[in-house]
Amino acid sequence: MRLLEDKCKGCTNCIKRCPTEAIRVREGKAVISVERCIDCGECVRTCENHAKAVITSSLDDLMRFDYRIAVPAPTLYGQIRRAQNPDEVVWALLQLGFDSVCDVSYGADIATECIRRYVSSHPEPRPLISAACPAVVRLIQVRFPGLIPHIARVESPMYAAARVSRLEAARSLGIDDARIGVFFITPCAAKVTSAIAPVGSVQSYVDGAISIADIYGQIVSRLGANGVARPMHRGSSLGFGWARNGGELRAIGIRNSLAVDGIHNVLGVLEEADGGRLSGVDYIEALACPAGCVGGPVTVENPFVARVRMREISESLEGNTAEAIASAIGTVDELGEEFFSISGEIPPLSGLELDACLETAIMKMSELERMVEGLPGLDCGACGSPTCRSHAEDIACGRASEIDCVFKLRERMQEVAEELLRLAKKDVPSMGKREGKSLP
Amino acid sequence: MSCCGQPEGAGGAGGADGASGVMISMEFPIVQYDFAAAGEAAARIKQILRQLGISSDLVRRAAVAAYEAEMNLVIHAIGGSLSLVVDSGRITLTSRDEGPGIPDISLAMREGFSTASDEVREMGFGAGMGLPNMKRCSDLFNIESNMGAGTVVTIVIGVN
Ligand code: SF4
Ligand code: SF4
């Protein structure tokens, strides 16, 4: 997540929506704390000035590789209204410089199978939480570290599609893996980060991510002339459905499961899970974006319109469901579940702590509570912090001053003005009306 | 003893038993039958402990105990308060109410025993796990109750 400084007006809209209070406005510009940001994209969605940008790869980056594979999220196909069917979009991608295309929906079929096996082979703990949305995984690392053992350690569909397609390309073409470039076409800010620096994985199998918003125009301009092409792998309608909320659950078919979308709703459900109050729930599908990845922050189309198109495409794929799923299961059998699992550690992240030392943290907390008492509690955001409480936290940690609060500033001004008035009324011995008085 | 060279005794009144003396204490009033607000105090307590950098398994135990205490106050008592004290050695949670009191504490401590009304049970609460659950989350557990006068439940979770 990056701020485009010249576009930012310091309006404070974004600071209110951020689920981890990662943004402050300082000197008229938003500042994002890297430790706290979970890449959920809420600020991108909120900013009317389009000052938040997701850093992505460009088509020029393709040139670094000899063989280039596009790995489009199913969401992409729902975005292009002018395309009659997904194969036109595949053709357009090939025109843009890719040598082949492997749909992420195929990776979703693989992930579906791996999750089924994971859930049945891991009776504890419950509920398990899907690792498919990297923003949710990061939210757990930052705000709910106690839930880290609950993350189902199966890599996201993007990862599965990338790994399988690069392996197959290397095998069939006989070229070195390093010469193959895999680019994820993404609706998602968090997946840009996780593509390049995956959590819990030693190595990334994706060389770059290009946002749908960035590539949209180029795809649309290359549609037409009846150009159609088949991807090297396409998933089933169920795999395709992963892009919508509830789609993962429908595909894996686990009873006693729960789906939640929208980062603030996800917060509420994770709060319940963290409190141990979700007994009876075995699996949680949690997606940071409203309606799921179709509502991703770097998409173009209205998410509800896109959802209708997604459903149509999904239905059109129903015929090949059995075949696609059999192929995915075959791949999992051949390569093994470990090939698609999150092998490394998922560490807790400490962005919210007041201090690493407990005693200092307690002192800062006392100061924080004392400051909160004195602040107006209006959460107006004029100080540049999202709430009075977070402003008090910034003061306690030495990142802000009390009079950054306009109410506090006014109080101080009033005090100073009263003092000035008192001084102004004071007589100067050489002036004033002391006639008729004698020295004591 | 202070690990950061901070002056002792800052940040609150002196702690007990020779700890550094740095402590924080706060209190949350709880209103009977206010199910809409139920859980808020526990959520605040959790947030505070996390901001203090307490390890996540301890935060979780404290949060579960706080939630049970809060629900007990909402369901059974005629309101009361939940207080949190943290120093460098321990987390102490105290729930206080003004009645009606628990007639038989050993019965109340038995899992599954509950005096919650049918109405409350229909809402999915009052399953009789509150006190046993609180005890399970704590290193030290104490309960005192006087009929008509009220109940004080104290739990301590050691830090480190
Ligand atoms: S991406 Fe999400 S977590 Fe990061 S600054 Fe924006 S709103 Fe906050
Ligand atoms: S819901 Fe999808 S698009 Fe949104 S952050 Fe999660 S993975 Fe990315």
PDB file of N, CA and C in Angstrom, chain B residues 109-146:
ATOM      1  N   MET B 109     -20.300 -23.963  41.487  1.00  0.00           N
ATOM      2  CA  MET B 109     -19.027 -24.256  40.833  1.00  0.00           C
ATOM      3  C   MET B 109     -19.094 -25.537  39.996  1.00  0.00           C
ATOM      4  N   ARG B 110     -20.221 -26.254  40.117  1.00  0.00           N
ATOM      5  CA  ARG B 110     -20.336 -27.511  39.384  1.00  0.00           C
ATOM      6  C   ARG B 110     -20.719 -27.220  37.929  1.00  0.00           C
ATOM      7  N   GLU B 111     -20.031 -27.871  37.013  1.00  0.00           N
ATOM      8  CA  GLU B 111     -20.297 -27.608  35.587  1.00  0.00           C
ATOM      9  C   GLU B 111     -21.726 -27.980  35.223  1.00  0.00           C
ATOM     10  N   GLY B 112     -22.369 -27.095  34.510  1.00  0.00           N
ATOM     11  CA  GLY B 112     -23.716 -27.385  34.037  1.00  0.00           C
ATOM     12  C   GLY B 112     -24.805 -26.913  34.981  1.00  0.00           C
ATOM     13  N   PHE B 113     -24.399 -26.575  36.217  1.00  0.00           N
ATOM     14  CA  PHE B 113     -25.412 -26.078  37.140  1.00  0.00           C
ATOM     15  C   PHE B 113     -25.664 -24.599  36.866  1.00  0.00           C
ATOM     16  N   SER B 114     -26.929 -24.234  36.779  1.00  0.00           N
ATOM     17  CA  SER B 114     -27.231 -22.837  36.503  1.00  0.00           C
ATOM     18  C   SER B 114     -28.553 -22.444  37.119  1.00  0.00           C
ATOM     19  N   THR B 115     -28.622 -21.201  37.561  1.00  0.00           N
ATOM     20  CA  THR B 115     -29.899 -20.705  38.055  1.00  0.00           C
ATOM     21  C   THR B 115     -30.513 -19.709  37.078  1.00  0.00           C
ATOM     22  N   ALA B 116     -29.961 -19.678  35.866  1.00  0.00           N
ATOM     23  CA  ALA B 116     -30.476 -18.726  34.883  1.00  0.00           C
ATOM     24  C   ALA B 116     -31.936 -19.032  34.547  1.00  0.00           C
ATOM     25  N   SER B 117     -32.692 -17.993  34.257  1.00  0.00           N
ATOM     26  CA  SER B 117     -34.094 -18.168  33.927  1.00  0.00           C
ATOM     27  C   SER B 117     -34.228 -18.813  32.547  1.00  0.00           C
ATOM     28  N   ASP B 118     -35.409 -19.384  32.268  1.00  0.00           N
ATOM     29  CA  ASP B 118     -35.637 -20.005  30.970  1.00  0.00           C
ATOM     30  C   ASP B 118     -35.418 -19.018  29.833  1.00  0.00           C
ATOM     31  N   GLU B 119     -35.863 -17.788  30.075  1.00  0.00           N
ATOM     32  CA  GLU B 119     -35.715 -16.740  29.053  1.00  0.00           C
ATOM     33  C   GLU B 119     -34.253 -16.564  28.650  1.00  0.00           C
ATOM     34  N   VAL B 120     -33.419 -16.455  29.680  1.00  0.00           N
ATOM     35  CA  VAL B 120     -31.987 -16.247  29.443  1.00  0.00           C
ATOM     36  C   VAL B 120     -31.383 -17.453  28.737  1.00  0.00           C
ATOM     37  N   ARG B 121     -31.830 -18.653  29.142  1.00  0.00           N
ATOM     38  CA  ARG B 121     -31.305 -19.865  28.515  1.00  0.00           C
ATOM     39  C   ARG B 121     -31.698 -19.942  27.045  1.00  0.00           C
ATOM     40  N   GLU B 122     -32.916 -19.489  26.765  1.00  0.00           N
ATOM     41  CA  GLU B 122     -33.365 -19.497  25.373  1.00  0.00           C
ATOM     42  C   GLU B 122     -32.478 -18.611  24.505  1.00  0.00           C
ATOM     43  N   MET B 123     -31.892 -17.593  25.115  1.00  0.00           N
ATOM     44  CA  MET B 123     -30.996 -16.722  24.362  1.00  0.00           C
ATOM     45  C   MET B 123     -29.619 -17.361  24.191  1.00  0.00           C
ATOM     46  N   GLY B 124     -29.451 -18.541  24.756  1.00  0.00           N
ATOM     47  CA  GLY B 124     -28.184 -19.253  24.587  1.00  0.00           C
ATOM     48  C   GLY B 124     -27.178 -18.969  25.680  1.00  0.00           C
ATOM     49  N   PHE B 125     -27.610 -18.331  26.761  1.00  0.00           N
ATOM     50  CA  PHE B 125     -26.688 -18.035  27.855  1.00  0.00           C
ATOM     51  C   PHE B 125     -27.081 -18.849  29.080  1.00  0.00           C
ATOM     52  N   GLY B 126     -26.283 -18.692  30.119  1.00  0.00           N
ATOM     53  CA  GLY B 126     -26.632 -19.306  31.401  1.00  0.00           C
ATOM     54  C   GLY B 126     -26.562 -20.811  31.372  1.00  0.00           C
ATOM     55  N   ALA B 127     -25.570 -21.350  30.633  1.00  0.00           N
ATOM     56  CA  ALA B 127     -25.451 -22.800  30.547  1.00  0.00           C
ATOM     57  C   ALA B 127     -24.727 -23.389  31.761  1.00  0.00           C
ATOM     58  N   GLY B 128     -24.428 -22.559  32.718  1.00  0.00           N
ATOM     59  CA  GLY B 128     -23.809 -23.074  33.932  1.00  0.00           C
ATOM     60  C   GLY B 128     -22.324 -23.354  33.798  1.00  0.00           C
ATOM     61  N   MET B 129     -21.689 -22.751  32.807  1.00  0.00           N
ATOM     62  CA  MET B 129     -20.254 -22.974  32.619  1.00  0.00           C
ATOM     63  C   MET B 129     -19.442 -21.777  33.109  1.00  0.00           C
ATOM     64  N   GLY B 130     -20.124 -20.700  33.479  1.00  0.00           N
ATOM     65  CA  GLY B 130     -19.444 -19.446  33.788  1.00  0.00           C
ATOM     66  C   GLY B 130     -18.364 -19.563  34.841  1.00  0.00           C
ATOM     67  N   LEU B 131     -18.737 -19.926  36.066  1.00  0.00           N
ATOM     68  CA  LEU B 131     -17.750 -19.980  37.146  1.00  0.00           C
ATOM     69  C   LEU B 131     -16.685 -21.061  36.919  1.00  0.00           C
ATOM     70  N   PRO B 132     -17.090 -22.288  36.551  1.00  0.00           N
ATOM     71  CA  PRO B 132     -16.055 -23.289  36.290  1.00  0.00           C
ATOM     72  C   PRO B 132     -15.073 -22.844  35.199  1.00  0.00           C
ATOM     73  N   ASN B 133     -15.598 -22.200  34.177  1.00  0.00           N
ATOM     74  CA  ASN B 133     -14.748 -21.706  33.090  1.00  0.00           C
ATOM     75  C   ASN B 133     -13.763 -20.664  33.593  1.00  0.00           C
ATOM     76  N   MET B 134     -14.261 -19.749  34.459  1.00  0.00           N
ATOM     77  CA  MET B 134     -13.394 -18.709  35.015  1.00  0.00           C
ATOM     78  C   MET B 134     -12.286 -19.352  35.824  1.00  0.00           C
ATOM     79  N   LYS B 135     -12.659 -20.359  36.593  1.00  0.00           N
ATOM     80  CA  LYS B 135     -11.664 -21.023  37.427  1.00  0.00           C
ATOM     81  C   LYS B 135     -10.601 -21.676  36.555  1.00  0.00           C
ATOM     82  N   ARG B 136     -11.064 -22.306  35.489  1.00  0.00           N
ATOM     83  CA  ARG B 136     -10.129 -22.990  34.594  1.00  0.00           C
ATOM     84  C   ARG B 136      -9.120 -22.021  33.980  1.00  0.00           C
ATOM     85  N   CYS B 137      -9.547 -20.777  33.764  1.00  0.00           N
ATOM     86  CA  CYS B 137      -8.662 -19.802  33.127  1.00  0.00           C
ATOM     87  C   CYS B 137      -7.678 -19.170  34.105  1.00  0.00           C
ATOM     88  N   SER B 138      -7.852 -19.432  35.395  1.00  0.00           N
ATOM     89  CA  SER B 138      -7.075 -18.652  36.367  1.00  0.00           C
ATOM     90  C   SER B 138      -6.000 -19.483  37.053  1.00  0.00           C
ATOM     91  N   ASP B 139      -5.010 -18.777  37.605  1.00  0.00           N
ATOM     92  CA  ASP B 139      -4.013 -19.438  38.447  1.00  0.00           C
ATOM     93  C   ASP B 139      -4.485 -19.430  39.905  1.00  0.00           C
ATOM     94  N   LEU B 140      -5.156 -18.363  40.286  1.00  0.00           N
ATOM     95  CA  LEU B 140      -5.759 -18.291  41.619  1.00  0.00           C
ATOM     96  C   LEU B 140      -7.201 -17.869  41.440  1.00  0.00           C
ATOM     97  N   PHE B 141      -8.086 -18.504  42.214  1.00  0.00           N
ATOM     98  CA  PHE B 141      -9.506 -18.205  42.058  1.00  0.00           C
ATOM     99  C   PHE B 141     -10.117 -18.071  43.438  1.00  0.00           C
ATOM    100  N   ASN B 142     -10.882 -17.034  43.639  1.00  0.00           N
ATOM    101  CA  ASN B 142     -11.521 -16.860  44.941  1.00  0.00           C
ATOM    102  C   ASN B 142     -12.926 -16.327  44.745  1.00  0.00           C
ATOM    103  N   ILE B 143     -13.843 -16.867  45.537  1.00  0.00           N
ATOM    104  CA  ILE B 143     -15.214 -16.391  45.429  1.00  0.00           C
ATOM    105  C   ILE B 143     -15.778 -16.214  46.837  1.00  0.00           C
ATOM    106  N   GLU B 144     -16.401 -15.066  47.049  1.00  0.00           N
ATOM    107  CA  GLU B 144     -17.049 -14.806  48.337  1.00  0.00           C
ATOM    108  C   GLU B 144     -18.444 -14.293  48.054  1.00  0.00           C
ATOM    109  N   SER B 145     -19.405 -14.869  48.755  1.00  0.00           N
ATOM    110  CA  SER B 145     -20.773 -14.448  48.481  1.00  0.00           C
ATOM    111  C   SER B 145     -21.567 -14.397  49.779  1.00  0.00           C
ATOM    112  N   ASN B 146     -22.360 -13.357  49.937  1.00  0.00           N
ATOM    113  CA  ASN B 146     -23.250 -13.244  51.098  1.00  0.00           C
ATOM    114  C   ASN B 146     -24.653 -13.014  50.585  1.00  0.00           C
TER     115      ASN B 146
END
